[in-house]
CSV table of C-alpha atoms and ligand atoms in Angstrom, one decimal:
chain,number,residue,atom,x,y,z
A,1106,MET,CA,116.0,122.5,52.0
A,1107,SER,CA,115.1,120.8,55.2
A,1108,LEU,CA,115.1,122.8,58.4
A,1109,ILE,CA,116.1,119.8,60.4
A,1110,GLN,CA,119.8,119.8,60.3
A,1111,PRO,CA,121.8,116.5,60.5
A,1112,VAL,CA,123.2,116.9,64.0
A,1113,SER,CA,124.6,114.3,66.4
A,1114,PHE,CA,123.4,113.7,69.9
A,1115,GLU,CA,126.9,114.0,71.3
A,1116,ALA,CA,127.3,117.7,71.9
A,1117,ALA,CA,123.8,118.0,73.5
A,1118,LEU,CA,124.5,115.0,75.8
A,1119,ASP,CA,127.8,116.4,76.8
A,1120,ALA,CA,126.2,119.7,77.7
A,1121,ALA,CA,123.5,117.9,79.7
A,1122,ASN,CA,126.1,115.8,81.4
A,1123,GLN,CA,128.2,118.8,82.4
A,1124,HIS,CA,125.2,120.8,83.8
A,1125,ALA,CA,123.8,117.8,85.7
A,1126,ARG,CA,127.2,116.9,87.2
A,1127,ASN,CA,127.8,120.5,88.2
A,1128,TYR,CA,124.4,120.7,89.8
A,1129,LEU,CA,124.8,117.5,91.8
A,1130,ALA,CA,128.3,118.5,92.9
A,1131,GLN,CA,127.1,121.9,94.1
A,1132,VAL,CA,123.7,121.1,95.4
A,1133,GLU,CA,124.8,120.7,99.1
A,1134,GLY,CA,126.5,124.2,99.0
A,1135,MET,CA,123.6,126.0,97.5
A,1136,PRO,CA,120.7,127.7,99.3
A,1137,VAL,CA,118.0,125.0,99.6
A,1138,GLY,CA,115.2,127.1,98.2
A,1139,PRO,CA,114.9,128.7,94.8
A,1140,ALA,CA,116.8,132.0,94.3
A,1141,LEU,CA,114.5,133.7,91.7
A,1142,THR,CA,111.1,135.2,91.9
A,1143,ALA,CA,108.4,134.0,89.5
A,1144,ALA,CA,108.8,137.2,87.5
A,1145,GLU,CA,112.6,136.8,87.2
A,1146,LEU,CA,112.2,133.1,86.3
A,1147,ARG,CA,109.6,133.9,83.7
A,1148,GLN,CA,111.8,136.6,82.2
A,1149,ARG,CA,114.7,134.2,81.9
A,1150,LEU,CA,112.8,131.3,80.4
A,1151,ASN,CA,110.2,133.0,78.3
A,1152,LYS,CA,112.1,133.3,75.0
A,1153,PRO,CA,110.2,134.4,72.0
A,1154,LEU,CA,108.9,131.5,70.0
A,1155,ALA,CA,111.6,131.6,67.3
A,1156,GLU,CA,111.2,130.9,63.6
A,1157,GLN,CA,114.6,129.3,63.4
A,1158,GLY,CA,115.9,126.7,65.9
A,1159,ILE,CA,119.4,126.7,67.4
A,1160,PRO,CA,122.0,123.9,67.9
A,1161,PRO,CA,120.9,121.3,70.4
A,1162,GLU,CA,123.9,121.8,72.7
A,1163,GLU,CA,123.1,125.5,72.8
A,1164,VAL,CA,119.5,124.8,73.8
A,1165,VAL,CA,120.7,122.5,76.6
A,1166,HIS,CA,123.3,124.9,77.8
A,1167,GLN,CA,120.9,127.9,78.0
A,1168,LEU,CA,118.3,125.8,79.7
A,1169,GLY,CA,120.8,124.7,82.3
A,1170,LEU,CA,121.7,128.3,83.0
A,1171,ASP,CA,118.1,129.7,82.8
A,1172,ALA,CA,116.4,127.1,85.0
A,1173,ALA,CA,119.2,127.2,87.7
A,1174,GLY,CA,117.7,129.9,89.9
A,1175,GLY,CA,114.3,128.3,89.9
A,1176,LEU,CA,115.4,124.9,91.1
A,1177,MET,CA,114.5,123.6,94.5
A,1178,GLN,CA,117.4,121.8,96.0
A,1179,SER,CA,115.2,118.8,96.9
A,1180,PRO,CA,117.9,116.3,95.8
A,1181,GLY,CA,120.1,117.7,98.7
A,1182,SER,CA,120.3,116.5,102.2
A,1183,ARG,CA,118.7,119.5,104.0
A,1184,PHE,CA,115.4,119.4,102.2
A,1185,PHE,CA,112.5,118.3,104.5
A,1186,GLY,CA,109.5,119.7,102.7
A,1187,TRP,CA,106.3,117.8,101.8
A,1188,VAL,CA,107.3,114.1,101.2
A,1189,ILE,CA,110.0,114.3,98.5
A,1190,GLY,CA,112.7,111.7,98.1
A,1191,GLY,CA,116.2,112.1,96.8
A,1192,THR,CA,117.8,110.1,94.0
A,1193,LEU,CA,120.2,107.2,94.3
A,1194,PRO,CA,123.1,107.5,91.8
A,1195,ALA,CA,122.3,104.2,90.1
A,1196,ALA,CA,118.7,105.1,89.7
A,1197,LEU,CA,119.5,108.5,88.3
A,1198,ALA,CA,121.9,107.1,85.8
A,1199,ALA,CA,119.5,104.3,84.8
A,1200,ASP,CA,116.9,107.0,84.3
A,1201,TRP,CA,119.2,108.8,81.9
A,1202,MET,CA,119.7,105.6,80.0
A,1203,THR,CA,115.9,105.2,79.9
A,1204,THR,CA,115.6,108.5,78.2
A,1205,ALA,CA,118.3,107.7,75.7
A,1206,TRP,CA,116.7,104.3,74.9
A,1207,ASP,CA,113.3,106.1,74.5
A,1208,GLN,CA,111.4,102.8,74.8
A,1209,ASN,CA,107.6,102.6,74.8
A,1210,ALA,CA,107.1,100.2,77.7
A,1211,ALA,CA,103.5,99.5,76.7
A,1212,SER,CA,104.0,95.8,76.0
A,1213,TYR,CA,106.6,93.1,75.6
A,1214,SER,CA,106.6,93.6,71.9
A,1215,THR,CA,107.2,97.3,72.0
A,1216,SER,CA,110.2,96.9,74.4
A,1217,PRO,CA,111.2,93.4,75.6
A,1218,ALA,CA,113.9,94.6,78.1
A,1219,SER,CA,111.5,97.2,79.6
A,1220,ALA,CA,108.8,94.6,80.1
A,1221,MET,CA,111.1,92.0,81.5
A,1222,VAL,CA,112.7,94.5,83.9
A,1223,GLU,CA,109.2,95.5,85.2
A,1224,GLU,CA,108.3,91.8,85.6
A,1225,ILE,CA,111.4,91.3,87.7
A,1226,VAL,CA,111.0,94.5,89.6
A,1227,GLY,CA,107.4,93.7,90.5
A,1228,GLY,CA,108.6,90.5,92.2
A,1229,TRP,CA,111.4,92.3,94.1
A,1230,LEU,CA,109.0,95.0,95.3
A,1231,LYS,CA,106.5,92.4,96.6
A,1232,GLU,CA,109.3,90.7,98.5
A,1233,LEU,CA,110.6,93.9,99.9
A,1234,LEU,CA,107.2,95.2,100.9
A,1235,ARG,CA,106.1,91.7,102.1
A,1236,LEU,CA,103.0,91.6,99.9
A,1237,PRO,CA,101.5,88.3,98.6
A,1238,SER,CA,103.7,86.9,95.9
A,1239,SER,CA,100.6,86.2,93.8
A,1240,ALA,CA,99.5,89.9,93.8
A,1241,SER,CA,99.5,91.7,90.4
A,1242,PHE,CA,101.2,95.0,90.1
A,1243,ALA,CA,101.6,98.1,87.9
A,1244,LEU,CA,104.4,100.7,87.6
A,1245,VAL,CA,102.6,104.0,87.3
A,1246,THR,CA,103.5,107.7,87.5
A,1247,GLY,CA,103.1,108.0,91.2
A,1248,CYS,CA,100.9,107.1,94.2
A,1249,GLN,CA,98.0,109.1,92.8
A,1250,LEU,CA,97.8,106.9,89.7
A,1251,ALA,CA,98.5,103.8,91.9
A,1252,HIS,CA,95.4,104.8,93.9
A,1253,PHE,CA,93.4,105.1,90.7
A,1254,THR,CA,94.6,101.7,89.4
A,1255,CYS,CA,93.7,100.0,92.6
A,1256,LEU,CA,90.3,101.8,92.9
A,1257,ALA,CA,89.4,100.8,89.4
A,1258,ALA,CA,90.1,97.2,90.4
A,1259,ALA,CA,88.1,97.7,93.6
A,1260,ARG,CA,85.2,99.3,91.8
A,1261,HIS,CA,85.1,96.3,89.4
A,1262,ALA,CA,85.1,93.8,92.3
A,1263,VAL,CA,82.5,95.3,94.6
A,1264,LEU,CA,80.1,95.9,91.7
A,1265,HIS,CA,80.7,92.5,90.1
A,1266,GLN,CA,79.7,91.0,93.5
A,1267,ARG,CA,76.3,92.7,92.9
A,1268,GLY,CA,76.0,91.5,89.4
A,1269,TRP,CA,77.0,94.9,87.8
A,1270,ASP,CA,79.6,95.0,85.0
A,1271,VAL,CA,81.1,98.4,85.5
A,1272,GLU,CA,83.5,98.2,82.5
A,1273,ARG,CA,80.6,97.7,80.2
A,1274,ARG,CA,77.8,99.6,81.9
A,1275,GLY,CA,79.7,102.4,83.7
A,1276,LEU,CA,78.5,103.9,86.9
A,1277,PHE,CA,75.2,105.3,85.7
A,1278,GLY,CA,72.5,103.3,87.5
A,1279,ALA,CA,75.1,101.2,89.4
A,1280,PRO,CA,74.6,100.5,93.1
A,1281,PRO,CA,76.4,103.5,94.9
A,1282,ILE,CA,79.8,102.6,96.3
A,1283,HIS,CA,80.7,104.0,99.7
A,1284,ILE,CA,84.3,104.8,100.6
A,1285,VAL,CA,85.0,104.5,104.3
A,1286,THR,CA,88.2,106.0,105.6
A,1287,SER,CA,89.6,108.3,108.2
A,1288,ASP,CA,89.7,112.1,108.3
A,1289,LEU,CA,93.4,111.9,107.3
A,1290,LEU,CA,92.6,110.6,103.8
A,1291,HIS,CA,95.3,112.0,101.5
A,1292,GLY,CA,94.1,114.4,98.7
A,1293,SER,CA,95.6,112.0,96.1
A,1294,ALA,CA,93.2,109.3,97.2
A,1295,GLU,CA,90.3,111.7,97.1
A,1296,ARG,CA,91.2,112.7,93.6
A,1297,ALA,CA,91.5,109.0,92.6
A,1298,ILE,CA,88.0,108.6,94.0
A,1299,ARG,CA,86.8,111.4,91.7
A,1300,PHE,CA,88.6,110.1,88.7
A,1301,ALA,CA,87.1,106.6,89.3
A,1302,GLY,CA,83.6,108.3,89.0
A,1303,ILE,CA,82.7,107.4,92.6
A,1304,GLY,CA,82.5,111.0,93.8
A,1305,THR,CA,83.5,112.7,97.0
A,1306,ASP,CA,80.0,112.7,98.4
A,1307,GLN,CA,80.4,109.0,98.8
A,1308,ILE,CA,83.4,109.4,101.2
A,1309,ILE,CA,82.6,108.7,104.9
A,1310,ARG,CA,85.5,110.3,106.8
A,1311,LEU,CA,85.7,108.9,110.3
A,1312,PRO,CA,87.5,110.7,113.1
A,1313,SER,CA,91.1,109.5,113.7
A,1314,ASP,CA,92.4,109.4,117.3
A,1315,THR,CA,95.0,111.8,118.7
A,1316,SER,CA,97.9,109.9,117.1
A,1317,GLY,CA,96.1,109.8,113.7
A,1318,ARG,CA,94.9,106.2,113.8
A,1319,LEU,CA,91.4,105.0,112.9
A,1320,PRO,CA,89.9,103.4,116.0
A,1321,ALA,CA,88.5,99.9,115.4
A,1322,ALA,CA,85.2,100.6,117.1
A,1323,THR,CA,84.6,103.6,114.9
A,1324,LEU,CA,85.1,101.6,111.8
A,1325,ALA,CA,83.0,98.7,113.0
A,1326,GLN,CA,80.1,101.1,113.9
A,1327,ALA,CA,80.3,103.0,110.6
A,1328,LEU,CA,80.3,99.8,108.5
A,1329,GLN,CA,77.2,98.4,110.4
A,1330,SER,CA,75.1,101.3,109.1
A,1331,ILE,CA,76.1,100.9,105.4
A,1332,ASP,CA,74.2,98.6,103.0
A,1333,GLY,CA,75.8,98.2,99.6
A,1334,PRO,CA,79.3,98.1,98.1
A,1335,VAL,CA,82.1,99.4,100.3
A,1336,ILE,CA,85.7,100.3,99.8
A,1337,VAL,CA,87.7,100.9,103.0
A,1338,ILE,CA,90.9,103.0,102.6
A,1339,LEU,CA,93.5,102.6,105.3
A,1340,GLN,CA,96.7,104.5,105.9
A,1341,ALA,CA,100.2,103.3,106.1
A,1342,GLY,CA,102.0,106.5,107.1
A,1343,ASP,CA,99.8,109.6,106.8
A,1344,VAL,CA,101.4,112.7,105.4
A,1345,ASN,CA,101.6,114.7,108.6
A,1346,VAL,CA,102.7,112.4,111.4
A,1347,GLY,CA,103.3,109.1,109.5
A,1348,ALA,CA,100.4,107.5,111.4
A,1349,PHE,CA,99.7,103.8,110.7
A,1350,ASP,CA,96.2,102.3,111.0
A,1351,SER,CA,96.2,99.0,112.8
A,1352,PHE,CA,95.8,96.6,109.9
A,1353,ARG,CA,95.6,93.6,112.2
A,1354,ASP,CA,92.5,95.1,113.9
A,1355,LEU,CA,90.8,96.9,111.0
A,1356,ILE,CA,91.1,94.6,108.0
A,1357,PRO,CA,89.2,91.7,109.6
A,1358,ILE,CA,86.4,94.2,110.5
A,1359,ALA,CA,86.2,95.5,107.0
A,1360,LYS,CA,86.3,91.9,105.5
A,1361,ARG,CA,83.5,90.8,107.8
A,1362,HIS,CA,81.4,93.5,106.1
A,1363,GLY,CA,82.4,92.3,102.6
A,1364,ALA,CA,84.5,95.5,102.0
A,1365,TRP,CA,87.4,95.9,99.7
A,1366,VAL,CA,90.4,97.2,101.6
A,1367,HIS,CA,92.8,99.5,99.9
A,1368,VAL,CA,96.0,100.8,101.6
A,1369,ASP,CA,97.6,104.2,101.0
A,1370,GLY,CA,101.2,103.5,101.7
A,1371,ALA,CA,102.8,106.2,99.6
A,1372,PHE,CA,105.9,106.1,101.7
A,1373,GLY,CA,104.9,104.2,104.9
A,1374,LEU,CA,104.6,100.9,103.2
A,1375,TRP,CA,108.4,100.9,103.0
A,1376,ALA,CA,108.4,100.3,106.8
A,1377,ALA,CA,108.0,96.6,105.7
A,1378,ALA,CA,111.5,96.6,104.2
A,1379,SER,CA,113.0,97.3,107.7
A,1380,PRO,CA,113.2,94.6,110.4
A,1381,ARG,CA,113.0,97.5,113.0
A,1382,PHE,CA,109.9,99.1,111.6
A,1383,ARG,CA,107.9,96.3,110.0
A,1384,HIS,CA,105.8,95.7,113.0
A,1385,LEU,CA,104.0,98.9,111.9
A,1386,VAL,CA,102.5,97.1,108.9
A,1387,ALA,CA,101.7,93.8,110.6
A,1388,ASP,CA,99.0,92.0,108.5
A,1389,VAL,CA,99.0,94.7,105.9
A,1390,ALA,CA,99.3,91.9,103.3
A,1391,THR,CA,95.8,90.8,104.1
A,1392,ALA,CA,94.4,93.9,102.3
A,1393,ASP,CA,93.1,93.8,98.7
A,1394,SER,CA,95.2,96.5,97.2
A,1395,TRP,CA,98.2,98.7,98.0
A,1396,ALA,CA,99.6,102.0,96.6
A,1397,THR,CA,103.1,103.2,97.1
A,1398,ASP,CA,105.8,105.3,95.5
A,1399,GLY,CA,109.3,104.7,94.3
A,1400,HIS,CA,110.0,108.4,94.0
A,1401,LYS,CA,109.6,109.0,97.6
A,1402,TRP,CA,111.3,106.6,99.9
A,1403,LEU,CA,113.1,104.3,97.4
A,1404,ASN,CA,114.9,107.4,96.1
A,1405,VAL,CA,114.3,106.9,92.4
A,1406,PRO,CA,113.8,109.9,90.2
A,1407,PHE,CA,110.2,111.3,89.9
A,1408,ASP,CA,107.6,109.5,87.8
A,1409,CYS,CA,107.5,106.3,89.7
A,1410,GLY,CA,104.6,104.8,91.7
A,1411,TYR,CA,103.5,101.2,92.3
A,1412,ALA,CA,100.1,99.6,92.5
A,1413,PHE,CA,99.5,96.1,93.8
A,1414,VAL,CA,96.3,94.1,93.7
A,1415,ALA,CA,95.8,90.8,95.5
A,1416,ASP,CA,93.3,89.4,93.0
A,1417,SER,CA,95.1,89.6,89.6
A,1418,GLY,CA,91.9,88.7,87.7
A,1419,VAL,CA,90.1,91.7,89.0
A,1420,HIS,CA,93.1,94.0,88.3
A,1421,GLN,CA,93.2,92.8,84.7
A,1422,ALA,CA,89.5,93.0,84.2
A,1423,ALA,CA,89.7,96.7,85.1
A,1424,MET,CA,92.8,97.5,83.0
A,1425,ALA,CA,93.3,95.1,80.1
A,1426,TYR,CA,92.4,95.9,76.5
A,1427,ARG,CA,93.1,94.0,73.3
A,1428,ALA,CA,93.8,95.9,70.0
A,1429,ALA,CA,94.3,94.2,66.7
A,1430,TYR,CA,97.4,96.2,65.8
A,1431,ILE,CA,99.3,95.1,69.0
A,1432,SER,CA,100.8,91.7,69.5
A,1433,TYR,CA,100.6,90.3,73.0
A,1434,ALA,CA,103.3,88.2,74.7
A,1435,LYS,CA,102.8,84.5,75.4
A,1436,ASP,CA,105.7,84.0,77.7
A,1437,ALA,CA,106.2,87.4,79.3
A,1438,ARG,CA,104.3,90.2,80.9
A,1439,ASP,CA,102.6,93.0,79.0
A,1440,PRO,CA,102.6,96.1,81.2
A,1441,ALA,CA,99.6,97.6,79.4
A,1442,ASP,CA,97.4,94.8,80.8
A,1443,TRP,CA,97.9,96.3,84.3
A,1444,ASN,CA,98.2,100.0,83.7
A,1445,PRO,CA,95.9,102.9,83.0
A,1446,GLU,CA,98.4,104.3,80.4
A,1447,TRP,CA,98.8,103.1,76.8
A,1448,SER,CA,102.2,104.5,75.7
A,1449,ARG,CA,104.4,104.8,78.7
A,1450,ARG,CA,107.8,105.5,80.1
A,1451,ALA,CA,110.0,102.5,80.8
A,1452,ARG,CA,110.1,103.5,84.5
A,1453,GLY,CA,111.2,100.0,85.6
A,1454,PHE,CA,114.8,100.6,84.9
A,1455,ALA,CA,115.3,103.2,87.6
A,1456,THR,CA,113.6,101.0,90.2
A,1457,TYR,CA,115.7,98.0,89.1
A,1458,ALA,CA,118.9,100.1,89.5
A,1459,ALA,CA,117.9,101.5,92.9
A,1460,ILE,CA,117.1,98.0,94.3
A,1461,ARG,CA,120.4,96.6,92.9
A,1462,GLN,CA,122.4,99.5,94.2
A,1463,LEU,CA,121.2,99.1,97.8
A,1464,GLY,CA,120.1,95.5,98.1
A,1465,ARG,CA,117.7,94.5,100.9
A,1466,ARG,CA,120.2,95.6,103.6
A,1467,GLY,CA,120.8,99.0,102.1
A,1468,ILE,CA,117.1,99.7,101.7
A,1469,ALA,CA,116.5,98.8,105.3
A,1470,GLU,CA,119.4,101.0,106.4
A,1471,MET,CA,118.1,103.9,104.3
A,1472,ILE,CA,114.6,103.6,105.8
A,1473,GLU,CA,116.0,103.3,109.4
A,1474,ARG,CA,118.4,106.2,109.0
A,1475,CYS,CA,115.7,108.5,107.7
A,1476,CYS,CA,113.5,107.6,110.7
A,1477,ASP,CA,116.4,108.2,113.1
A,1478,MET,CA,117.2,111.6,111.5
A,1479,ALA,CA,113.5,112.6,111.6
A,1480,GLU,CA,113.3,111.8,115.3
A,1481,LEU,CA,116.5,113.7,116.0
A,1482,LEU,CA,115.3,116.7,114.1
A,1483,THR,CA,111.8,116.7,115.6
A,1484,THR,CA,113.0,116.3,119.2
A,1485,GLY,CA,116.0,118.7,118.7
A,1486,ILE,CA,113.9,121.5,117.2
A,1487,GLY,CA,111.1,120.8,119.7
A,1488,ARG,CA,113.5,121.4,122.6
A,1489,LEU,CA,114.6,124.8,121.4
A,1490,PRO,CA,113.4,127.8,123.4
A,1491,GLY,CA,110.3,129.2,121.7
A,1492,ALA,CA,109.5,125.8,120.0
A,1493,GLU,CA,107.2,123.0,120.9
A,1494,LEU,CA,107.2,119.4,119.8
A,1495,ILE,CA,103.7,118.5,118.6
A,1496,GLN,CA,104.3,114.9,117.7
A,1497,THR,CA,107.1,112.6,116.8
A,1498,SER,CA,106.3,109.9,114.2
A,1499,PRO,CA,106.6,106.2,114.2
A,1500,ILE,CA,108.7,106.7,111.1
A,1501,ASN,CA,110.3,109.5,109.1
A,1502,GLN,CA,108.0,112.5,109.8
A,1503,GLY,CA,107.5,114.9,112.7
A,1504,LEU,CA,105.6,118.0,113.7
A,1505,VAL,CA,106.7,121.0,115.7
A,1506,ARG,CA,105.4,124.5,116.1
A,1507,PHE,CA,106.7,127.9,117.3
A,1508,LEU,CA,105.3,130.0,120.0
A,1509,ASP,CA,104.6,133.7,120.1
A,1510,PRO,CA,106.6,134.9,123.1
A,1511,ARG,CA,104.3,137.8,123.9
A,1512,PRO,CA,102.4,137.5,127.1
A,1513,GLY,CA,98.8,136.5,126.5
A,1514,ALA,CA,99.6,135.2,123.0
A,1515,THR,CA,96.6,133.3,121.5
A,1516,ALA,CA,96.5,130.0,119.5
A,1517,GLU,CA,96.2,132.2,116.4
A,1518,ASP,CA,99.3,134.1,117.4
A,1519,HIS,CA,101.2,130.8,117.7
A,1520,ASP,CA,99.9,129.8,114.3
A,1521,ARG,CA,101.1,133.1,112.8
A,1522,ARG,CA,104.4,132.7,114.5
A,1523,THR,CA,104.8,129.2,113.2
A,1524,ALA,CA,104.2,130.3,109.6
A,1525,GLU,CA,106.7,133.1,110.0
A,1526,VAL,CA,109.4,131.0,111.4
A,1527,VAL,CA,109.0,128.3,108.7
A,1528,ALA,CA,109.2,131.1,106.1
A,1529,GLY,CA,112.3,132.5,107.9
A,1530,ILE,CA,114.0,129.1,107.9
A,1531,CYS,CA,113.3,128.6,104.2
A,1532,ALA,CA,114.6,132.1,103.4
A,1533,SER,CA,117.8,131.4,105.3
A,1534,GLY,CA,118.7,128.8,102.6
A,1535,GLU,CA,119.9,126.4,105.3
A,1536,ALA,CA,117.0,124.0,105.1
A,1537,TRP,CA,113.5,123.7,103.6
A,1538,PHE,CA,110.4,122.8,105.5
A,1539,SER,CA,106.7,123.0,104.6
A,1540,ASP,CA,103.9,123.7,107.0
A,1541,THR,CA,100.5,122.2,107.6
A,1542,VAL,CA,97.4,122.3,109.9
A,1543,TRP,CA,97.3,119.4,112.3
A,1544,LYS,CA,94.2,118.9,114.5
A,1545,GLY,CA,93.3,122.6,113.9
A,1546,ARG,CA,96.7,124.2,114.6
A,1547,ARG,CA,99.5,125.3,112.2
A,1548,ALA,CA,102.6,123.2,112.5
A,1549,MET,CA,105.9,122.8,110.7
A,1550,ARG,CA,106.3,119.4,109.0
A,1551,ILE,CA,109.6,117.5,109.1
A,1552,SER,CA,109.9,114.8,106.5
A,1553,VAL,CA,113.2,113.0,105.9
A,1554,CYS,CA,113.2,110.9,102.7
A,1555,ASN,CA,116.7,111.2,101.4
A,1556,TRP,CA,119.6,108.7,101.6
A,1557,ARG,CA,122.0,111.7,101.9
A,1558,THR,CA,120.7,113.2,105.2
A,1559,ASP,CA,123.0,112.5,108.1
A,1560,ARG,CA,123.8,113.6,111.6
A,1561,ASP,CA,125.8,116.6,110.5
A,1562,ASP,CA,122.9,117.9,108.5
A,1563,VAL,CA,120.6,117.4,111.5
A,1564,ASP,CA,122.9,119.3,113.8
A,1565,ARG,CA,123.4,122.1,111.3
A,1566,VAL,CA,119.7,122.5,110.7
A,1567,ILE,CA,118.8,122.6,114.4
A,1568,GLN,CA,121.4,125.4,114.8
A,1569,ALA,CA,119.9,127.2,111.8
A,1570,VAL,CA,116.4,126.9,113.2
A,1571,ALA,CA,117.6,128.2,116.6
A,1572,THR,CA,119.1,131.2,114.9
A,1573,VAL,CA,115.9,132.1,113.0
A,1574,VAL,CA,113.8,131.7,116.2
A,1575,ARG,CA,116.3,133.9,118.1
A,1576,GLN,CA,116.4,136.6,115.4
A,1577,ARG,CA,112.6,136.7,115.2
A,1578,SER,CA,112.4,137.1,119.0
A,1579,ALA,CA,114.8,140.0,119.1
B,171,PLP,C1,100.2,109.6,102.2
B,171,PLP,C2,100.3,110.0,100.8
B,171,PLP,N1,99.6,109.4,99.8
B,171,PLP,C3,99.7,109.7,98.5
B,171,PLP,C4,100.5,110.7,98.1
B,171,PLP,C5,100.6,111.1,96.6
B,171,PLP,O1,101.7,110.6,96.1
B,171,PLP,P1,102.2,111.0,94.6
B,171,PLP,O2,102.5,112.5,94.7
B,171,PLP,O3,103.3,110.1,94.3
B,171,PLP,O4,101.0,110.8,93.7
B,171,PLP,C6,101.3,111.4,99.0
B,171,PLP,C7,102.2,112.5,98.6
B,171,PLP,O5,102.8,113.2,99.4
B,171,PLP,C8,101.2,111.0,100.4
B,171,PLP,O6,102.0,111.6,101.3
């Protein structure tokens, strides 16, 4: 007798629907941080590996109950940790359908609708982000893989210029590639550099200025002393203060030296979608490649990043592959030609839904509102007794710190105090922030990336922070 019972999907989907809807209805009323310790969570979830299965609706129901205390309420409006976006209703629902459809979005032949939606979405994204309409693109798992995709194209191009075919010969014996960037390079780009086989010893990290920007003279001087293939990585919105390098000044310098210019715009590239903020990315379209995310500021569910490459030929040379058992489209786009993955999730549907839900105007409003809320939070918290504003951001980030009130307190005491207050705020359940080190000192990061965060949330959170600071001073 078969152990696989003939069951329908219905009961399991009903159970999932119920749990998901309850969660979303209650998320604003729940403590923002997880309720359970690691030991408690492990005990709940770590069932013995059973010989016999159980009905699917029972599996889903138990999972809904057991995971509950270990969830971070990051889809809610008072979550400001790291850089984590919320989810728009249309994007979330489209993501559910994506799972139900269970398409392999490798090629047009494996899923025509998935491939067509990606083709359309790529065009919309280029319009929204004001990138060249001729640029090629890939929908990948996140900005990390977008970096990798772009760097693979960059690696191909800078070595091809020197007569080296990296796809065929690899990097052994190739002219060494230099990566020139600022000291604010995000870890995901560093990892992509490792994955691309270039190696972290090849990174030249130039000092950024006090606002986090790479000075033009510093870049020019560094490039002068380098002979050989170069990739310059610039930043559209760094993770701490949302700093934007000046693309207008820096890209021509890099191009004069024959460098490939890649832009990390994980969230900051979205400034281009807002008439109020697009000056921050002036001339960014003159770069060679760009990496950004959907799961941060576009508020689609996780597993969604976008890579763009100005020279589609180079992009395809780095990624495409032909296999005899796959048929390739003549009149449509095959995602696998542009992606590092083979089998892959049809992640275009959620992006398609998000863009259709908001339209150009709605996306601009979401970007602008997040920036306004970040500014209010940063200045509001920075004005509290015992707090200090470190830096507001040109966009949706901000940094503050908390001062040890004891006479003679040292910088280390303020660092410790900052970490304690951040932990206290998170423990209060009223909001969630993460901390960082900025220019050598500990700071609390404020990151607003959720369409749901509004003025009431900001006022409530400033009050909550004031209470924690007061309690810790008593
Ligand atoms: C500036 C920057 N670049 C890249 C990334 C990595 O993005 P992902 O987590 O989507 O790979 C992040 C994530 O916070 C980021 O802030």
